[in-house]
PDB file of N, CA and C in Angstrom:
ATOM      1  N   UNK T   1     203.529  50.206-135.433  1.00 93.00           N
ATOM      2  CA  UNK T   1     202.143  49.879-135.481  1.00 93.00           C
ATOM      3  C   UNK T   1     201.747  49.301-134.132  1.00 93.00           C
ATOM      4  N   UNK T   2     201.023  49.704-133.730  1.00 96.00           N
ATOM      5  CA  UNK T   2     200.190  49.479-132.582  1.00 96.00           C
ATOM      6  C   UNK T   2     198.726  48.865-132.951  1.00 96.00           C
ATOM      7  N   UNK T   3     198.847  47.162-132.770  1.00 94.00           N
ATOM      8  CA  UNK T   3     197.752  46.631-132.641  1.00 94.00           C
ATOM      9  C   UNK T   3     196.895  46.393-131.486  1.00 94.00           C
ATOM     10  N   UNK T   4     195.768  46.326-131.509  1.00 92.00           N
ATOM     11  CA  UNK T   4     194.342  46.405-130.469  1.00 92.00           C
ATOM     12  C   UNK T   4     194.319  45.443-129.437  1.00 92.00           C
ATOM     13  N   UNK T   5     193.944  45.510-128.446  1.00 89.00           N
ATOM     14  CA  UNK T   5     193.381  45.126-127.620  1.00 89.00           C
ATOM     15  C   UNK T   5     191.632  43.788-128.459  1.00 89.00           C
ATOM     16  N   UNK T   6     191.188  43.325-127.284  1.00 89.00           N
ATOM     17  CA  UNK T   6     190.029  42.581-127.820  1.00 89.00           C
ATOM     18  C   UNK T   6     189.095  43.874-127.610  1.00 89.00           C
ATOM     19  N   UNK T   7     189.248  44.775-127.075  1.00 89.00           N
ATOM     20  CA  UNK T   7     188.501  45.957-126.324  1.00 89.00           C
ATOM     21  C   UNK T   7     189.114  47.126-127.257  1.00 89.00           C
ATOM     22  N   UNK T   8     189.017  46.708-128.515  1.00 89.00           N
ATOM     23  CA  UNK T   8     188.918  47.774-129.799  1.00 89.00           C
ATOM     24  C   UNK T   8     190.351  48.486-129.516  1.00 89.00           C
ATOM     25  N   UNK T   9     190.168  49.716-130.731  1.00 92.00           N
ATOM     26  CA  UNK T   9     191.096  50.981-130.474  1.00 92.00           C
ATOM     27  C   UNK T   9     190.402  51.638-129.051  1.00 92.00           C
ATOM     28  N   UNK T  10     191.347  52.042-128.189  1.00 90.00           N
ATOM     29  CA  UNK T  10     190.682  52.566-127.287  1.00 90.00           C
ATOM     30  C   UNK T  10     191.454  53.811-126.969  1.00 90.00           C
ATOM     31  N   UNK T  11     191.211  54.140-125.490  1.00 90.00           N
ATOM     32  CA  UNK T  11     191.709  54.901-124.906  1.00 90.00           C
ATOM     33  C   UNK T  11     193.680  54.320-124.421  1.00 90.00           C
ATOM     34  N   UNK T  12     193.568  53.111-124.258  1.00 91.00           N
ATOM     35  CA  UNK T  12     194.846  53.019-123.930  1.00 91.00           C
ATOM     36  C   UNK T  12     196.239  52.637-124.874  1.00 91.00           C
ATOM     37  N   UNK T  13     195.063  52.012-126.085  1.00 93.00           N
ATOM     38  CA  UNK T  13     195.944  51.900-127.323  1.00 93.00           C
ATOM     39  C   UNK T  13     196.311  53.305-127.552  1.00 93.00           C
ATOM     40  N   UNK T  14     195.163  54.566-128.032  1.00 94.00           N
ATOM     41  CA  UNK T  14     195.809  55.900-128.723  1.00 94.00           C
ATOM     42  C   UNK T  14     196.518  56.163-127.863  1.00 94.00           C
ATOM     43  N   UNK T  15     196.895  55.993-125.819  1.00 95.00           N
ATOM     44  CA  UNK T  15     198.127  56.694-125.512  1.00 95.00           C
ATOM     45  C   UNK T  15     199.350  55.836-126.020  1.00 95.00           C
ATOM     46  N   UNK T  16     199.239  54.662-126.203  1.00 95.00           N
ATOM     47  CA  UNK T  16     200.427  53.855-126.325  1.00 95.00           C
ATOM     48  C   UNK T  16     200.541  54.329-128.067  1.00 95.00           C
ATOM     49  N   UNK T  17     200.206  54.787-129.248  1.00 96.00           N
ATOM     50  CA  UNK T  17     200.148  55.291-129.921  1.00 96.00           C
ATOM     51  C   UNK T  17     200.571  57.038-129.883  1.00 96.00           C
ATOM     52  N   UNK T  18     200.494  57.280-129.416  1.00 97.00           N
ATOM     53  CA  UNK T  18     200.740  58.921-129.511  1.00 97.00           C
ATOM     54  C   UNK T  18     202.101  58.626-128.320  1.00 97.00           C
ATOM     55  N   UNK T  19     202.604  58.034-127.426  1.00 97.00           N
ATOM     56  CA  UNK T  19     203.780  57.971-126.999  1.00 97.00           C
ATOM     57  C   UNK T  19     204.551  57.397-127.994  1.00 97.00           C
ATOM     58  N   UNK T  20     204.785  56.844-128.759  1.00 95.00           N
ATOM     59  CA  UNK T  20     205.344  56.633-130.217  1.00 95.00           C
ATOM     60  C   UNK T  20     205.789  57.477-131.079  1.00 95.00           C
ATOM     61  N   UNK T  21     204.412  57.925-131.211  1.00 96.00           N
ATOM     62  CA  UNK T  21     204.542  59.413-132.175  1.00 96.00           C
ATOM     63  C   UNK T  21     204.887  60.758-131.391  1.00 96.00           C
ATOM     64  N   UNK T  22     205.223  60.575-130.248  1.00 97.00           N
ATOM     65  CA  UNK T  22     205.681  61.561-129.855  1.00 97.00           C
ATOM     66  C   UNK T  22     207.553  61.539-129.608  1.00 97.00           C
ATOM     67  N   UNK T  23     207.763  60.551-129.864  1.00 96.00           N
ATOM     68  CA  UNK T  23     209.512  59.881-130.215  1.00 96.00           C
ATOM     69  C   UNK T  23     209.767  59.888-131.194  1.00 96.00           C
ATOM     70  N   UNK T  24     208.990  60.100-132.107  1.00 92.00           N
ATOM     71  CA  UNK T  24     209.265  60.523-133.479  1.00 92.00           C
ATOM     72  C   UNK T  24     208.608  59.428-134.726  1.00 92.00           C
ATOM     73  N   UNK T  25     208.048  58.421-134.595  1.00 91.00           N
ATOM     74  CA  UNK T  25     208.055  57.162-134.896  1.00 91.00           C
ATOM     75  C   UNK T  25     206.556  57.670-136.098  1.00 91.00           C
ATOM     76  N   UNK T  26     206.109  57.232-136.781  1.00 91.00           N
ATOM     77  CA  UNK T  26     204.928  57.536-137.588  1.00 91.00           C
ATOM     78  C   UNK T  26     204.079  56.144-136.538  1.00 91.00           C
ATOM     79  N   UNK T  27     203.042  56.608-135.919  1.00 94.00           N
ATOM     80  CA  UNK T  27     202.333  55.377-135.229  1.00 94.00           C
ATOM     81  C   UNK T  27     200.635  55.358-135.639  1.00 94.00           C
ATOM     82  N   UNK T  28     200.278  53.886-136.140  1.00 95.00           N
ATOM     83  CA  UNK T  28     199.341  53.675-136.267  1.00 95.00           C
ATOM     84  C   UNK T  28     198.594  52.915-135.480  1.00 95.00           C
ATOM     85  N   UNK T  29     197.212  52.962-135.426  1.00 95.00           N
ATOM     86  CA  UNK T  29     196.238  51.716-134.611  1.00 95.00           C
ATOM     87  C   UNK T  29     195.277  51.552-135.399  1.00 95.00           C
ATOM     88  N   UNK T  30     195.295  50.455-136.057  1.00 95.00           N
ATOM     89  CA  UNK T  30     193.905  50.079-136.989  1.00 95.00           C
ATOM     90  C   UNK T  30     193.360  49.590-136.291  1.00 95.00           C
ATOM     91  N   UNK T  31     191.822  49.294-136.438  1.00 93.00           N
ATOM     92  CA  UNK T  31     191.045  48.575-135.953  1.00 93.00           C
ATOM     93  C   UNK T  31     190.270  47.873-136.473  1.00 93.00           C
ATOM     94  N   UNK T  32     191.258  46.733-136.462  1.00 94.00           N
ATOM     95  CA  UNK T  32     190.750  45.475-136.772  1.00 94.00           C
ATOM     96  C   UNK T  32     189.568  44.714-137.529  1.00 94.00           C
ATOM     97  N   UNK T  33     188.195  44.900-136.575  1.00 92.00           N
ATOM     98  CA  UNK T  33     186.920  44.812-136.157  1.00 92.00           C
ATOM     99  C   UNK T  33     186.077  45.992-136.987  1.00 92.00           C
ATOM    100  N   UNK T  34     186.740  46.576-137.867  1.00 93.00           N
ATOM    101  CA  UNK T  34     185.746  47.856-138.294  1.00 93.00           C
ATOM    102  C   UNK T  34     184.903  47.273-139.672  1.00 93.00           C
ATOM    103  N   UNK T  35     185.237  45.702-140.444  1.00 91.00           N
ATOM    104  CA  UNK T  35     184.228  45.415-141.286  1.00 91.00           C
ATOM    105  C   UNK T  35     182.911  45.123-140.590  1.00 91.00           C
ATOM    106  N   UNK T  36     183.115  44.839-139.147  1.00 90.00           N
ATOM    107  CA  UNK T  36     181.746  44.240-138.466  1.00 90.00           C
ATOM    108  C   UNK T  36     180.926  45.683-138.150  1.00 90.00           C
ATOM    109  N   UNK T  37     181.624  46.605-137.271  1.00 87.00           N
ATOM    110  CA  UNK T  37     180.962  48.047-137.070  1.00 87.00           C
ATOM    111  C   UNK T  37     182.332  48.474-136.278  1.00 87.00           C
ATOM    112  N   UNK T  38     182.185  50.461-137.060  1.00 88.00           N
ATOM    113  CA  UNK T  38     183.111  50.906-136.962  1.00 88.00           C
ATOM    114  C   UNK T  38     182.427  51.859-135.501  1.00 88.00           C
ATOM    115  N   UNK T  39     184.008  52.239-135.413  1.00 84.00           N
ATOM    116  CA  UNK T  39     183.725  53.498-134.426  1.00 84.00           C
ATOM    117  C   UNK T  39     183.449  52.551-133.114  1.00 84.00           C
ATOM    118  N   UNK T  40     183.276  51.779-132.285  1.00 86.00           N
ATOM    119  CA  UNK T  40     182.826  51.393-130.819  1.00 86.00           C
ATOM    120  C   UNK T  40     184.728  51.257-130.500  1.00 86.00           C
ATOM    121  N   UNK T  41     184.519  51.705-129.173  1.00 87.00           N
ATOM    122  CA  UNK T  41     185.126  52.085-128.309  1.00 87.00           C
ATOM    123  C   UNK T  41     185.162  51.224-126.989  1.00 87.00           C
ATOM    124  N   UNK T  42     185.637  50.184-126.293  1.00 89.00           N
ATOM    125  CA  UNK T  42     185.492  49.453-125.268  1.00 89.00           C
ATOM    126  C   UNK T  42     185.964  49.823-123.816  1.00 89.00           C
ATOM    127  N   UNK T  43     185.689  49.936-122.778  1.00 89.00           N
ATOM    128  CA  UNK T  43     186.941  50.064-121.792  1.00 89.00           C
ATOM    129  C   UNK T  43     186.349  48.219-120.934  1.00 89.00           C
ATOM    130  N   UNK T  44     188.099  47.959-120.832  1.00 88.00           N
ATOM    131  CA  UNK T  44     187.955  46.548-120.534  1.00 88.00           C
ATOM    132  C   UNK T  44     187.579  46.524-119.198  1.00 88.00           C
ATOM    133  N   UNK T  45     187.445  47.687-118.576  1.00 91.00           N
ATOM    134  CA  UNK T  45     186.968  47.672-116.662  1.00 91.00           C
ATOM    135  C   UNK T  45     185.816  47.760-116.399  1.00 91.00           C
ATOM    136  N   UNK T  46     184.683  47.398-117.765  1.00 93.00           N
ATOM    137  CA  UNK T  46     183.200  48.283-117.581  1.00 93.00           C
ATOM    138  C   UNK T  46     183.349  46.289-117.734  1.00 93.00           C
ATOM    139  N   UNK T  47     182.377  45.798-117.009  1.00 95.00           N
ATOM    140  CA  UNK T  47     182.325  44.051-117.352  1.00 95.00           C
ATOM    141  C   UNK T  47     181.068  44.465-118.710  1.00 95.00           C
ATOM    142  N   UNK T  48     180.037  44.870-118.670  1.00 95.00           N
ATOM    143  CA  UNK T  48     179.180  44.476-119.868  1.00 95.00           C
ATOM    144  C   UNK T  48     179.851  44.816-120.905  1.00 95.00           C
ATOM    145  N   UNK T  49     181.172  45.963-120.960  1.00 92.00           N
ATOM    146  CA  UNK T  49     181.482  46.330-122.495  1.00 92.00           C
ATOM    147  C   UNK T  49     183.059  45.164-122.652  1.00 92.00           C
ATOM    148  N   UNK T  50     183.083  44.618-121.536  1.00 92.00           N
ATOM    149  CA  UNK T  50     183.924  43.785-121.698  1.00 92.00           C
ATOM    150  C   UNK T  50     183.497  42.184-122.584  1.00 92.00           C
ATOM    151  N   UNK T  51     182.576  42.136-121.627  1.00 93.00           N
ATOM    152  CA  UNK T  51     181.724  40.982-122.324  1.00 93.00           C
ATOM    153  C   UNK T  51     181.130  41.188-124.440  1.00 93.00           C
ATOM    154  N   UNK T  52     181.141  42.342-124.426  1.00 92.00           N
ATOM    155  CA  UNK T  52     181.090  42.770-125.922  1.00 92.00           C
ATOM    156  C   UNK T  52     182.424  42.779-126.591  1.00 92.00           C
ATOM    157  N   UNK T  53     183.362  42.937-125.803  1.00 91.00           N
ATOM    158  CA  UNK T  53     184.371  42.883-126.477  1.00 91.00           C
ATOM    159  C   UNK T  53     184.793  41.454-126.902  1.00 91.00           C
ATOM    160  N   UNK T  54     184.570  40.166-126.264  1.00 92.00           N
ATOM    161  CA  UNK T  54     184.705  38.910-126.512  1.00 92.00           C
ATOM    162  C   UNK T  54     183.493  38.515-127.197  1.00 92.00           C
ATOM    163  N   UNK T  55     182.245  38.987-127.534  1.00 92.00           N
ATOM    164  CA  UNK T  55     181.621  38.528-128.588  1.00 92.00           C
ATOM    165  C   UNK T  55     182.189  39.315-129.720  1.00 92.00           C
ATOM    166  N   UNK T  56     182.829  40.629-129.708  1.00 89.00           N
ATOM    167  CA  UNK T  56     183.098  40.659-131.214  1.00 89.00           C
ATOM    168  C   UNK T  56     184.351  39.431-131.175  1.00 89.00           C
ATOM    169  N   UNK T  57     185.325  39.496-130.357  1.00 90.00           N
ATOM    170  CA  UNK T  57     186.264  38.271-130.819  1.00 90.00           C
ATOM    171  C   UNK T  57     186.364  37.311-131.111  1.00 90.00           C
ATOM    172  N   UNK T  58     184.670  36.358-130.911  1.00 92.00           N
ATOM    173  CA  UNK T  58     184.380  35.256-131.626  1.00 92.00           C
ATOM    174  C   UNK T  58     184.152  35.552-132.947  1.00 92.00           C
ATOM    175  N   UNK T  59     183.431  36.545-133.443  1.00 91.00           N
ATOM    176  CA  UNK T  59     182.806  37.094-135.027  1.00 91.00           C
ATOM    177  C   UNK T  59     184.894  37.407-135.586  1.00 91.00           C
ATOM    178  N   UNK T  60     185.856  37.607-135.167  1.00 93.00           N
ATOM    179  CA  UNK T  60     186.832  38.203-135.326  1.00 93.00           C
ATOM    180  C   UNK T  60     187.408  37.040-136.678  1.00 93.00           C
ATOM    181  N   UNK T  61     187.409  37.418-137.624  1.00 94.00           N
ATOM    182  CA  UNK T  61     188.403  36.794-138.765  1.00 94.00           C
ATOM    183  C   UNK T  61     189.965  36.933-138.786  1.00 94.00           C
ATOM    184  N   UNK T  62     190.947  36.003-138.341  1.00 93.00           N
ATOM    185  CA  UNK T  62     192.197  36.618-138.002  1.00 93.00           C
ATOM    186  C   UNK T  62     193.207  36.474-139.498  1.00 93.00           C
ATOM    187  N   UNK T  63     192.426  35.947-140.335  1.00 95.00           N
ATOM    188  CA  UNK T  63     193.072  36.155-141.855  1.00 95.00           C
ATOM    189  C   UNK T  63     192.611  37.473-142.111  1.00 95.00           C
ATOM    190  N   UNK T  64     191.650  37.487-142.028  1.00 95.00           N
ATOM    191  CA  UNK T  64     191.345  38.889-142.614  1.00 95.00           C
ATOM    192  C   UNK T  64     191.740  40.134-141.785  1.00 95.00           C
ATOM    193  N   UNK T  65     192.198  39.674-140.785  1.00 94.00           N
ATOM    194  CA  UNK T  65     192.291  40.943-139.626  1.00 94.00           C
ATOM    195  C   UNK T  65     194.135  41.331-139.976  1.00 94.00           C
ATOM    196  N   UNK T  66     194.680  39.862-140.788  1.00 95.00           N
ATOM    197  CA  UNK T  66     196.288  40.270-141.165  1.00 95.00           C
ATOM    198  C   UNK T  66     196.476  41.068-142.013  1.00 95.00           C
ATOM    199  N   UNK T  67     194.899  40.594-142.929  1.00 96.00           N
ATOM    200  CA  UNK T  67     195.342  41.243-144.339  1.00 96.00           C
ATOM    201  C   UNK T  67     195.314  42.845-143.877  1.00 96.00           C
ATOM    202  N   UNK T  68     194.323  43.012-143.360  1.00 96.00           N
ATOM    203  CA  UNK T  68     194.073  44.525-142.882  1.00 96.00           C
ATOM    204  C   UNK T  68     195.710  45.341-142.210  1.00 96.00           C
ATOM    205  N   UNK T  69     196.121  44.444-141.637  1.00 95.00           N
ATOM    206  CA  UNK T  69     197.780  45.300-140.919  1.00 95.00           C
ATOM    207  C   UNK T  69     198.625  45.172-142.155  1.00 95.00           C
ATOM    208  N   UNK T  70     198.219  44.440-142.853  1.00 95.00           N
ATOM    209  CA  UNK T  70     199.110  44.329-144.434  1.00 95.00           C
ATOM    210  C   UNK T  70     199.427  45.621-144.989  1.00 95.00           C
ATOM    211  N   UNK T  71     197.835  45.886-145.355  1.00 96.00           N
ATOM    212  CA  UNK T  71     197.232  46.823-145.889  1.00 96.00           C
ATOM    213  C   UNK T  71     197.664  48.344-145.535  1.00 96.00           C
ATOM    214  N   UNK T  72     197.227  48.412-143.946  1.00 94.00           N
ATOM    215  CA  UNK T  72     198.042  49.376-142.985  1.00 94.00           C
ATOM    216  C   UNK T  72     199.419  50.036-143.604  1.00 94.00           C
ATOM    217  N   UNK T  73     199.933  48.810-143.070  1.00 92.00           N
ATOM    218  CA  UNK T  73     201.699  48.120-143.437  1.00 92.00           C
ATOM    219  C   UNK T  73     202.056  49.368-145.006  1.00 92.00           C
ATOM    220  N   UNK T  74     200.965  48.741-145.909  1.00 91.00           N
ATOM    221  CA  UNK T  74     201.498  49.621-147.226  1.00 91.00           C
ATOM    222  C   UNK T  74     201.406  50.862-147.091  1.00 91.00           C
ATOM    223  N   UNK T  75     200.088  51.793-147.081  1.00 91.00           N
ATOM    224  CA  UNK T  75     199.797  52.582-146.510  1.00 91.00           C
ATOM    225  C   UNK T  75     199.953  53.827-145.892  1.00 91.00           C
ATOM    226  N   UNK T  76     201.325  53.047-144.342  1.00 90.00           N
ATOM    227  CA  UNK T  76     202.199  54.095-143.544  1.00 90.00           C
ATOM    228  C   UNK T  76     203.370  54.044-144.736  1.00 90.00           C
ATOM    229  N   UNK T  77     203.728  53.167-145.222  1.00 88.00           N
ATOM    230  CA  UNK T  77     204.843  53.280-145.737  1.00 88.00           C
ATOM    231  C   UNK T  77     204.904  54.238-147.229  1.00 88.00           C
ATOM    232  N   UNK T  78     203.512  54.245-147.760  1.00 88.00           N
ATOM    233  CA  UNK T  78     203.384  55.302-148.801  1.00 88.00           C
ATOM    234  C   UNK T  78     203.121  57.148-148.210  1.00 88.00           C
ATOM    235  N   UNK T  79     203.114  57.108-146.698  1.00 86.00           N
ATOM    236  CA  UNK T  79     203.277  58.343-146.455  1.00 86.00           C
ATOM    237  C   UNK T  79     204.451  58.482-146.688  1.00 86.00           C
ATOM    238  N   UNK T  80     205.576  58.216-145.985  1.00 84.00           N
ATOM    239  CA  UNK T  80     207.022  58.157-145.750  1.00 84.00           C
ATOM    240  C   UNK T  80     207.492  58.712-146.901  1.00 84.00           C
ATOM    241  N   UNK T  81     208.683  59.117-146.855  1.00 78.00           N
ATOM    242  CA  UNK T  81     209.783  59.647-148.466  1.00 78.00           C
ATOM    243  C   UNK T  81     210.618  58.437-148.739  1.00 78.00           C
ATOM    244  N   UNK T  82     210.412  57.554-147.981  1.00 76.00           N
ATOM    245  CA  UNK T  82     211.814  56.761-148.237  1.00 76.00           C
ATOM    246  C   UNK T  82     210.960  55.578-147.463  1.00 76.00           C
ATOM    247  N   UNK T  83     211.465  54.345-147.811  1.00 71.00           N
ATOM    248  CA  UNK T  83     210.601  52.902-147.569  1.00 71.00           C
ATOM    249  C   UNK T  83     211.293  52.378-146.338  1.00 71.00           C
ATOM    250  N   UNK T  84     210.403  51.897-145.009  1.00 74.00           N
ATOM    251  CA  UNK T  84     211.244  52.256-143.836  1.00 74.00           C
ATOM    252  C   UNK T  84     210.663  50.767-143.450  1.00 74.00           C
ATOM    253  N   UNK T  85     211.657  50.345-142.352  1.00 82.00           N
ATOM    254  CA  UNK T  85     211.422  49.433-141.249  1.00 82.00           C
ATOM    255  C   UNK T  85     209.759  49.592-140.497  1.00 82.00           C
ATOM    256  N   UNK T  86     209.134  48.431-139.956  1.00 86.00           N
ATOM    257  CA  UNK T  86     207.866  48.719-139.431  1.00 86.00           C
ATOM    258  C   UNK T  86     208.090  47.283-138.101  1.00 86.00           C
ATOM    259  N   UNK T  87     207.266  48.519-137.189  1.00 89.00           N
ATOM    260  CA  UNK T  87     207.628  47.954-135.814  1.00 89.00           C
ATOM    261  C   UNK T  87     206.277  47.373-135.203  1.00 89.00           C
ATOM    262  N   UNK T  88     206.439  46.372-134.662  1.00 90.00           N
ATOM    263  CA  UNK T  88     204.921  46.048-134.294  1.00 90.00           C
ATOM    264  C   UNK T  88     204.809  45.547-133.118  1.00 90.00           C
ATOM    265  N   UNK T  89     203.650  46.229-132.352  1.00 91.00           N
ATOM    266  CA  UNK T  89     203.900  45.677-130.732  1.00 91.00           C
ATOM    267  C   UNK T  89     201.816  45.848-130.807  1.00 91.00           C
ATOM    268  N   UNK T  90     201.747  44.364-130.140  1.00 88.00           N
ATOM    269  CA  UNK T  90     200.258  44.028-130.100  1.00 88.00           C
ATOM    270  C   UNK T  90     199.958  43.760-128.336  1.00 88.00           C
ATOM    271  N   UNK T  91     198.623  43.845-128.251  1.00 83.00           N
ATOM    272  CA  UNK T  91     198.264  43.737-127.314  1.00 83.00           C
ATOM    273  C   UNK T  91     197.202  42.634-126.881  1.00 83.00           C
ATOM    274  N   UNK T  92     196.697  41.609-126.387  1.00 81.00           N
ATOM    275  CA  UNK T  92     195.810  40.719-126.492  1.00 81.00           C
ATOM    276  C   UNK T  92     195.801  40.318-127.223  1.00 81.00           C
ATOM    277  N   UNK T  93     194.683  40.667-128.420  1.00 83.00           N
ATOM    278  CA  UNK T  93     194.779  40.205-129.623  1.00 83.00           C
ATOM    279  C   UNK T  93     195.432  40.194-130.582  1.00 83.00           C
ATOM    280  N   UNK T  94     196.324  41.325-130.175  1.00 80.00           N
ATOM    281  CA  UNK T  94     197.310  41.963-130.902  1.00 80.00           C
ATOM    282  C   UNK T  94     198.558  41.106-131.389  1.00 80.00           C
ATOM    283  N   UNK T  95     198.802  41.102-129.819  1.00 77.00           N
ATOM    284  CA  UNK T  95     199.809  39.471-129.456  1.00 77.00           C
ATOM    285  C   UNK T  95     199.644  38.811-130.685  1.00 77.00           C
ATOM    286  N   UNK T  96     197.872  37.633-130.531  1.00 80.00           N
ATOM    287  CA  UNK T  96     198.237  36.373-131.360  1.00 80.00           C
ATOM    288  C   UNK T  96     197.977  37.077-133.218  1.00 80.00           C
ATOM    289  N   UNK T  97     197.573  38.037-133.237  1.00 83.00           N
ATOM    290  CA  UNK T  97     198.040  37.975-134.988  1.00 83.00           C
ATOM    291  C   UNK T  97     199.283  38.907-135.144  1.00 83.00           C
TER     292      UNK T  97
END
């Protein structure tokens, strides 16, 4: 599992995601932030969409943002044939939950 950046699912999470899944690994990236509004896209080098990216991280619930990788968590593991280990590497925000 590949958690987000403060700067959403983006462009650099899905490569760090699809280099995963391209090793064989089942790789996910939830996003977090999608009870507030789904679908936005950040790049952290643009400063105004940067600056959006730290107002959603004040609105950011980090109980609720666990339950959501919980959730995930079940999820990948009901694709699978067999109940597997889950790997987790975060990024920013990713890091602290």
């Amino acid at each position: 599992m590949v958690i987000q950046e403060t700067t959403r699912v983006n462009a650099g999470i899905r490569r760090k995601a699809d280099k995963l899944a391209e090793a064989g690994y089942l790789a996910v990236a939830p996003d977090l932030f999608w009870r507030m509004e789904r679908g936005i896209e950040l790049d952290p080098d643009v400063e105004p969409e940067f600056q959006q990216a730290l107002d959603w991280m004040q609105k950011f619930d980090q109980d609720t943002g666990v339950r959501d990788i919980e959730a995930t968590i079940r999820a990948a593991r009901a694709m699978l044939e067999s109940p597997a280990k889950v790997g987790v590497v975060g990024y920013c925000l990713g890091g602290r939950v």
